[in-house]
Amino acid sequence: MFEQLKALPTDPILGLSAAFARDENPDKIDLGVGVYKTEAGDTPVLDTIKVAEARLLQTETSKSYQGMAGNMAFNQALQALIFGDLATDSRVNTLQTPGGCGALRVGAELINRARPGANIWVSSPTWANHIPLLGSAGLKFKEYPYYDAGRRALDFDAMYNCLAQVPAGDVVLLHGCCHNPCGADLSNEQWQAVASLAEQQGFTPFIDLAYQGFGDGIEQDAYGVRLLAATLPELMVASSCSKNFGLYRERTGALSVMGTNTASSGVAFGQLQNIARGIYSMPPAHGASLVQIVLEDSQLRRQWSDEVAAMRTRIKQLRQDLAAALADCGDFDFITRQRGMFSFLGLSEAQVVKLREEHSVYMVGSSRINIAGINSANLANLAGAIKAVL
Ligand code: LMR
């Protein structure tokens, strides 16, 4: 049976970690997979998560099944984090999922049940894994223009003009903040324009909120989601605790669905549980229990918010440092105007290969870099390597 299968290329993002691990150069630099790193190059467990783990060890009394929707207290806490004051609206329901990927996948399955073979519009470019996650559910892709590689910025006019043609019933995937891969985000005014357009056209936004807190702040980064939720009859949000709680390997995320009324939202929630049952039955408990503990304890929550702020501030500083280090070989100021973990350097695929093969600098083939992989020990080498291939 397996002889019929064709060998596949390695994953364009996760495959970089294995290649980096094999590289014996002691000065190698990893700007590949999007994980936060400290100045020392580590990805430590957050202090607040360590406290929550100790507490969970003491208080957990059962490992029995939790059910298809996962931990309902976690779902409520995360719903409040995402939706703010709108979280108590009975039209919103949240399902715990195995990471943000799980949320995207069950969300795509829900769309396909509601509207088989529906069109989903994705930004050009979008996160590489959006395509398999959404496509495997049977959705059809259309693209809207987003990043202008020449100006190294969002081309909002082109985006707007394209979305103005999207018919009612189609779904538009939006990055809630910290666009992956380009780091160019919508301003609040641009979110307002998108909200009006969605209302006028009748398309349904599906928002990927994987980096809440890594852009301008935990509340600020939810501006777009909350505005659309306040304006529109329906939307979906895929959220992730991988980055802001540092729970990468615990696969902790959620899918929130807002329906036109309480009844339709309840039906969608029931469908989601049935979808989960058919794919993985129920999500893993550990990460969600930790998030619940942190968000329900006001002191821990404050400390967690400080930890997120520290990660955000460090990334912003690294953006400044990189732009300054490259200032004598071009205008890299656009990096300081972008948000979150990623930016494109604007290099060709051949230059990216050269950086990897000749300088042991690892980044995605599109020249997307994980800003958090930079530190004061590798910045000069990195800048030197980039200049050498430019
Ligand atoms: C990334 O974009 O690097 C991260 O979201 C990790 C992943 O799963 O691709």
PDB file of N, CA, C and O in Angstrom, residues 117-167:
ATOM      1  N   GLY A 117     -17.751  23.443  -0.277  1.00  0.00           N
ATOM      2  CA  GLY A 117     -16.898  23.974  -1.355  1.00  0.00           C
ATOM      3  C   GLY A 117     -16.842  25.489  -1.383  1.00  0.00           C
ATOM      4  O   GLY A 117     -16.532  26.087  -2.420  1.00  0.00           O
ATOM      5  N   ALA A 118     -17.126  26.132  -0.242  1.00  0.00           N
ATOM      6  CA  ALA A 118     -17.136  27.612  -0.201  1.00  0.00           C
ATOM      7  C   ALA A 118     -15.774  28.190  -0.599  1.00  0.00           C
ATOM      8  O   ALA A 118     -14.736  27.544  -0.453  1.00  0.00           O
ATOM      9  N   ASN A 119     -15.808  29.426  -1.078  1.00  0.00           N
ATOM     10  CA  ASN A 119     -14.558  30.139  -1.364  1.00  0.00           C
ATOM     11  C   ASN A 119     -14.041  30.764  -0.086  1.00  0.00           C
ATOM     12  O   ASN A 119     -14.801  31.402   0.649  1.00  0.00           O
ATOM     13  N   ILE A 120     -12.756  30.614   0.165  1.00  0.00           N
ATOM     14  CA  ILE A 120     -12.125  31.355   1.261  1.00  0.00           C
ATOM     15  C   ILE A 120     -11.022  32.214   0.662  1.00  0.00           C
ATOM     16  O   ILE A 120     -10.178  31.729  -0.085  1.00  0.00           O
ATOM     17  N   TRP A 121     -11.082  33.510   0.966  1.00  0.00           N
ATOM     18  CA  TRP A 121     -10.113  34.475   0.436  1.00  0.00           C
ATOM     19  C   TRP A 121      -8.975  34.618   1.439  1.00  0.00           C
ATOM     20  O   TRP A 121      -9.222  34.909   2.612  1.00  0.00           O
ATOM     21  N   VAL A 122      -7.754  34.406   0.951  1.00  0.00           N
ATOM     22  CA  VAL A 122      -6.588  34.542   1.836  1.00  0.00           C
ATOM     23  C   VAL A 122      -5.689  35.657   1.323  1.00  0.00           C
ATOM     24  O   VAL A 122      -5.642  35.936   0.120  1.00  0.00           O
ATOM     25  N   SER A 123      -4.973  36.289   2.234  1.00  0.00           N
ATOM     26  CA  SER A 123      -4.098  37.391   1.831  1.00  0.00           C
ATOM     27  C   SER A 123      -2.922  36.851   1.017  1.00  0.00           C
ATOM     28  O   SER A 123      -2.481  35.713   1.214  1.00  0.00           O
ATOM     29  N   SER A 124      -2.413  37.671   0.126  1.00  0.00           N
ATOM     30  CA  SER A 124      -1.209  37.321  -0.626  1.00  0.00           C
ATOM     31  C   SER A 124      -0.055  38.192  -0.124  1.00  0.00           C
ATOM     32  O   SER A 124      -0.072  39.398  -0.348  1.00  0.00           O
ATOM     33  N   PRO A 125       0.863  37.591   0.652  1.00  0.00           N
ATOM     34  CA  PRO A 125       0.964  36.181   1.004  1.00  0.00           C
ATOM     35  C   PRO A 125       0.204  35.904   2.291  1.00  0.00           C
ATOM     36  O   PRO A 125      -0.250  36.822   2.974  1.00  0.00           O
ATOM     37  N   THR A 126       0.119  34.593   2.613  1.00  0.00           N
ATOM     38  CA  THR A 126      -0.407  34.216   3.921  1.00  0.00           C
ATOM     39  C   THR A 126       0.496  33.150   4.517  1.00  0.00           C
ATOM     40  O   THR A 126       1.457  32.699   3.877  1.00  0.00           O
ATOM     41  N   TRP A 127       0.229  32.756   5.761  1.00  0.00           N
ATOM     42  CA  TRP A 127       1.030  31.725   6.439  1.00  0.00           C
ATOM     43  C   TRP A 127       0.956  30.434   5.626  1.00  0.00           C
ATOM     44  O   TRP A 127      -0.149  30.020   5.231  1.00  0.00           O
ATOM     45  N   ALA A 128       2.098  29.809   5.362  1.00  0.00           N
ATOM     46  CA  ALA A 128       2.147  28.632   4.472  1.00  0.00           C
ATOM     47  C   ALA A 128       1.174  27.540   4.920  1.00  0.00           C
ATOM     48  O   ALA A 128       0.554  26.871   4.089  1.00  0.00           O
ATOM     49  N   ASN A 129       0.998  27.366   6.224  1.00  0.00           N
ATOM     50  CA  ASN A 129       0.165  26.254   6.695  1.00  0.00           C
ATOM     51  C   ASN A 129      -1.339  26.548   6.633  1.00  0.00           C
ATOM     52  O   ASN A 129      -2.146  25.654   6.875  1.00  0.00           O
ATOM     53  N   HIS A 130      -1.704  27.798   6.300  1.00  0.00           N
ATOM     54  CA  HIS A 130      -3.135  28.052   6.101  1.00  0.00           C
ATOM     55  C   HIS A 130      -3.680  27.182   4.964  1.00  0.00           C
ATOM     56  O   HIS A 130      -4.823  26.728   5.024  1.00  0.00           O
ATOM     57  N   ILE A 131      -2.857  26.994   3.943  1.00  0.00           N
ATOM     58  CA  ILE A 131      -3.357  26.319   2.734  1.00  0.00           C
ATOM     59  C   ILE A 131      -3.723  24.859   3.041  1.00  0.00           C
ATOM     60  O   ILE A 131      -4.862  24.454   2.810  1.00  0.00           O
ATOM     61  N   PRO A 132      -2.794  24.045   3.613  1.00  0.00           N
ATOM     62  CA  PRO A 132      -3.221  22.671   3.933  1.00  0.00           C
ATOM     63  C   PRO A 132      -4.314  22.604   4.997  1.00  0.00           C
ATOM     64  O   PRO A 132      -5.221  21.769   4.899  1.00  0.00           O
ATOM     65  N   LEU A 133      -4.262  23.473   5.993  1.00  0.00           N
ATOM     66  CA  LEU A 133      -5.261  23.390   7.073  1.00  0.00           C
ATOM     67  C   LEU A 133      -6.672  23.655   6.556  1.00  0.00           C
ATOM     68  O   LEU A 133      -7.625  22.987   6.942  1.00  0.00           O
ATOM     69  N   LEU A 134      -6.807  24.661   5.707  1.00  0.00           N
ATOM     70  CA  LEU A 134      -8.133  25.036   5.224  1.00  0.00           C
ATOM     71  C   LEU A 134      -8.516  24.219   3.991  1.00  0.00           C
ATOM     72  O   LEU A 134      -9.671  23.840   3.815  1.00  0.00           O
ATOM     73  N   GLY A 135      -7.512  23.938   3.158  1.00  0.00           N
ATOM     74  CA  GLY A 135      -7.778  23.220   1.903  1.00  0.00           C
ATOM     75  C   GLY A 135      -8.215  21.788   2.148  1.00  0.00           C
ATOM     76  O   GLY A 135      -9.053  21.243   1.426  1.00  0.00           O
ATOM     77  N   SER A 136      -7.662  21.158   3.192  1.00  0.00           N
ATOM     78  CA  SER A 136      -7.992  19.743   3.408  1.00  0.00           C
ATOM     79  C   SER A 136      -9.441  19.570   3.850  1.00  0.00           C
ATOM     80  O   SER A 136      -9.973  18.464   3.824  1.00  0.00           O
ATOM     81  N   ALA A 137     -10.077  20.650   4.265  1.00  0.00           N
ATOM     82  CA  ALA A 137     -11.500  20.561   4.616  1.00  0.00           C
ATOM     83  C   ALA A 137     -12.382  20.711   3.371  1.00  0.00           C
ATOM     84  O   ALA A 137     -13.603  20.590   3.458  1.00  0.00           O
ATOM     85  N   GLY A 138     -11.780  21.024   2.236  1.00  0.00           N
ATOM     86  CA  GLY A 138     -12.553  21.106   0.993  1.00  0.00           C
ATOM     87  C   GLY A 138     -12.854  22.528   0.537  1.00  0.00           C
ATOM     88  O   GLY A 138     -13.575  22.724  -0.437  1.00  0.00           O
ATOM     89  N   LEU A 139     -12.304  23.535   1.245  1.00  0.00           N
ATOM     90  CA  LEU A 139     -12.573  24.924   0.833  1.00  0.00           C
ATOM     91  C   LEU A 139     -11.771  25.265  -0.425  1.00  0.00           C
ATOM     92  O   LEU A 139     -10.701  24.707  -0.665  1.00  0.00           O
ATOM     93  N   LYS A 140     -12.276  26.205  -1.194  1.00  0.00           N
ATOM     94  CA  LYS A 140     -11.566  26.645  -2.409  1.00  0.00           C
ATOM     95  C   LYS A 140     -10.929  28.002  -2.141  1.00  0.00           C
ATOM     96  O   LYS A 140     -11.562  28.874  -1.538  1.00  0.00           O
ATOM     97  N   PHE A 141      -9.712  28.178  -2.611  1.00  0.00           N
ATOM     98  CA  PHE A 141      -8.973  29.403  -2.299  1.00  0.00           C
ATOM     99  C   PHE A 141      -9.121  30.470  -3.363  1.00  0.00           C
ATOM    100  O   PHE A 141      -9.110  30.188  -4.553  1.00  0.00           O
ATOM    101  N   LYS A 142      -9.222  31.703  -2.867  1.00  0.00           N
ATOM    102  CA  LYS A 142      -9.056  32.882  -3.726  1.00  0.00           C
ATOM    103  C   LYS A 142      -8.102  33.782  -2.957  1.00  0.00           C
ATOM    104  O   LYS A 142      -8.029  33.702  -1.727  1.00  0.00           O
ATOM    105  N   GLU A 143      -7.383  34.638  -3.684  1.00  0.00           N
ATOM    106  CA  GLU A 143      -6.400  35.500  -3.012  1.00  0.00           C
ATOM    107  C   GLU A 143      -6.786  36.958  -3.117  1.00  0.00           C
ATOM    108  O   GLU A 143      -7.294  37.398  -4.155  1.00  0.00           O
ATOM    109  N   TYR A 144      -6.551  37.717  -2.049  1.00  0.00           N
ATOM    110  CA  TYR A 144      -6.653  39.168  -2.166  1.00  0.00           C
ATOM    111  C   TYR A 144      -5.251  39.762  -1.974  1.00  0.00           C
ATOM    112  O   TYR A 144      -4.449  39.232  -1.194  1.00  0.00           O
ATOM    113  N   PRO A 145      -4.926  40.843  -2.721  1.00  0.00           N
ATOM    114  CA  PRO A 145      -3.600  41.444  -2.584  1.00  0.00           C
ATOM    115  C   PRO A 145      -3.414  42.005  -1.177  1.00  0.00           C
ATOM    116  O   PRO A 145      -4.371  42.507  -0.587  1.00  0.00           O
ATOM    117  N   TYR A 146      -2.222  41.904  -0.663  1.00  0.00           N
ATOM    118  CA  TYR A 146      -1.987  42.401   0.707  1.00  0.00           C
ATOM    119  C   TYR A 146      -0.642  43.131   0.813  1.00  0.00           C
ATOM    120  O   TYR A 146      -0.606  44.331   1.034  1.00  0.00           O
ATOM    121  N   TYR A 147       0.448  42.397   0.618  1.00  0.00           N
ATOM    122  CA  TYR A 147       1.771  43.002   0.846  1.00  0.00           C
ATOM    123  C   TYR A 147       2.367  43.453  -0.471  1.00  0.00           C
ATOM    124  O   TYR A 147       2.433  42.686  -1.433  1.00  0.00           O
ATOM    125  N   ASP A 148       2.793  44.709  -0.513  1.00  0.00           N
ATOM    126  CA  ASP A 148       3.475  45.248  -1.682  1.00  0.00           C
ATOM    127  C   ASP A 148       4.974  45.109  -1.433  1.00  0.00           C
ATOM    128  O   ASP A 148       5.559  45.871  -0.649  1.00  0.00           O
ATOM    129  N   ALA A 149       5.587  44.112  -2.094  1.00  0.00           N
ATOM    130  CA  ALA A 149       7.006  43.824  -1.835  1.00  0.00           C
ATOM    131  C   ALA A 149       7.891  44.984  -2.266  1.00  0.00           C
ATOM    132  O   ALA A 149       8.972  45.183  -1.710  1.00  0.00           O
ATOM    133  N   GLY A 150       7.440  45.766  -3.263  1.00  0.00           N
ATOM    134  CA  GLY A 150       8.230  46.908  -3.726  1.00  0.00           C
ATOM    135  C   GLY A 150       8.295  47.996  -2.656  1.00  0.00           C
ATOM    136  O   GLY A 150       9.368  48.497  -2.333  1.00  0.00           O
ATOM    137  N   ARG A 151       7.142  48.334  -2.100  1.00  0.00           N
ATOM    138  CA  ARG A 151       7.105  49.372  -1.062  1.00  0.00           C
ATOM    139  C   ARG A 151       7.372  48.800   0.325  1.00  0.00           C
ATOM    140  O   ARG A 151       7.495  49.513   1.300  1.00  0.00           O
ATOM    141  N   ARG A 152       7.380  47.490   0.417  1.00  0.00           N
ATOM    142  CA  ARG A 152       7.590  46.781   1.690  1.00  0.00           C
ATOM    143  C   ARG A 152       6.555  47.201   2.741  1.00  0.00           C
ATOM    144  O   ARG A 152       6.895  47.557   3.874  1.00  0.00           O
ATOM    145  N   ALA A 153       5.330  47.236   2.284  1.00  0.00           N
ATOM    146  CA  ALA A 153       4.244  47.694   3.162  1.00  0.00           C
ATOM    147  C   ALA A 153       2.925  47.100   2.670  1.00  0.00           C
ATOM    148  O   ALA A 153       2.832  46.592   1.546  1.00  0.00           O
ATOM    149  N   LEU A 154       1.933  47.200   3.512  1.00  0.00           N
ATOM    150  CA  LEU A 154       0.586  46.780   3.144  1.00  0.00           C
ATOM    151  C   LEU A 154       0.073  47.650   1.994  1.00  0.00           C
ATOM    152  O   LEU A 154       0.200  48.874   2.040  1.00  0.00           O
ATOM    153  N   ASP A 155      -0.520  47.007   0.979  1.00  0.00           N
ATOM    154  CA  ASP A 155      -1.162  47.763  -0.098  1.00  0.00           C
ATOM    155  C   ASP A 155      -2.664  47.751   0.201  1.00  0.00           C
ATOM    156  O   ASP A 155      -3.407  46.913  -0.331  1.00  0.00           O
ATOM    157  N   PHE A 156      -3.094  48.680   1.048  1.00  0.00           N
ATOM    158  CA  PHE A 156      -4.481  48.613   1.512  1.00  0.00           C
ATOM    159  C   PHE A 156      -5.475  48.906   0.392  1.00  0.00           C
ATOM    160  O   PHE A 156      -6.556  48.295   0.343  1.00  0.00           O
ATOM    161  N   ASP A 157      -5.115  49.821  -0.513  1.00  0.00           N
ATOM    162  CA  ASP A 157      -6.057  50.140  -1.603  1.00  0.00           C
ATOM    163  C   ASP A 157      -6.358  48.896  -2.432  1.00  0.00           C
ATOM    164  O   ASP A 157      -7.516  48.620  -2.760  1.00  0.00           O
ATOM    165  N   ALA A 158      -5.290  48.161  -2.750  1.00  0.00           N
ATOM    166  CA  ALA A 158      -5.481  46.949  -3.572  1.00  0.00           C
ATOM    167  C   ALA A 158      -6.312  45.920  -2.800  1.00  0.00           C
ATOM    168  O   ALA A 158      -7.200  45.267  -3.364  1.00  0.00           O
ATOM    169  N   MET A 159      -6.019  45.788  -1.506  1.00  0.00           N
ATOM    170  CA  MET A 159      -6.789  44.846  -0.679  1.00  0.00           C
ATOM    171  C   MET A 159      -8.267  45.234  -0.671  1.00  0.00           C
ATOM    172  O   MET A 159      -9.159  44.410  -0.898  1.00  0.00           O
ATOM    173  N   TYR A 160      -8.504  46.514  -0.417  1.00  0.00           N
ATOM    174  CA  TYR A 160      -9.876  47.020  -0.295  1.00  0.00           C
ATOM    175  C   TYR A 160     -10.646  46.817  -1.605  1.00  0.00           C
ATOM    176  O   TYR A 160     -11.776  46.342  -1.611  1.00  0.00           O
ATOM    177  N   ASN A 161      -9.987  47.189  -2.710  1.00  0.00           N
ATOM    178  CA  ASN A 161     -10.672  47.090  -4.005  1.00  0.00           C
ATOM    179  C   ASN A 161     -11.020  45.641  -4.334  1.00  0.00           C
ATOM    180  O   ASN A 161     -12.052  45.366  -4.941  1.00  0.00           O
ATOM    181  N   CYS A 162     -10.162  44.735  -3.930  1.00  0.00           N
ATOM    182  CA  CYS A 162     -10.444  43.319  -4.191  1.00  0.00           C
ATOM    183  C   CYS A 162     -11.586  42.830  -3.293  1.00  0.00           C
ATOM    184  O   CYS A 162     -12.525  42.189  -3.768  1.00  0.00           O
ATOM    185  N   LEU A 163     -11.505  43.156  -2.006  1.00  0.00           N
ATOM    186  CA  LEU A 163     -12.555  42.686  -1.081  1.00  0.00           C
ATOM    187  C   LEU A 163     -13.914  43.301  -1.422  1.00  0.00           C
ATOM    188  O   LEU A 163     -14.961  42.728  -1.101  1.00  0.00           O
ATOM    189  N   ALA A 164     -13.895  44.444  -2.104  1.00  0.00           N
ATOM    190  CA  ALA A 164     -15.159  45.082  -2.505  1.00  0.00           C
ATOM    191  C   ALA A 164     -15.894  44.255  -3.561  1.00  0.00           C
ATOM    192  O   ALA A 164     -17.051  44.529  -3.871  1.00  0.00           O
ATOM    193  N   GLN A 165     -15.207  43.250  -4.136  1.00  0.00           N
ATOM    194  CA  GLN A 165     -15.834  42.368  -5.142  1.00  0.00           C
ATOM    195  C   GLN A 165     -16.249  41.025  -4.540  1.00  0.00           C
ATOM    196  O   GLN A 165     -16.837  40.191  -5.229  1.00  0.00           O
ATOM    197  N   VAL A 166     -15.924  40.785  -3.264  1.00  0.00           N
ATOM    198  CA  VAL A 166     -16.215  39.470  -2.670  1.00  0.00           C
ATOM    199  C   VAL A 166     -17.722  39.346  -2.420  1.00  0.00           C
ATOM    200  O   VAL A 166     -18.313  40.210  -1.770  1.00  0.00           O
ATOM    201  N   PRO A 167     -18.334  38.284  -2.938  1.00  0.00           N
ATOM    202  CA  PRO A 167     -19.794  38.174  -2.783  1.00  0.00           C
ATOM    203  C   PRO A 167     -20.212  37.675  -1.411  1.00  0.00           C
ATOM    204  O   PRO A 167     -19.425  37.073  -0.680  1.00  0.00           O
TER     205      PRO A 167
END
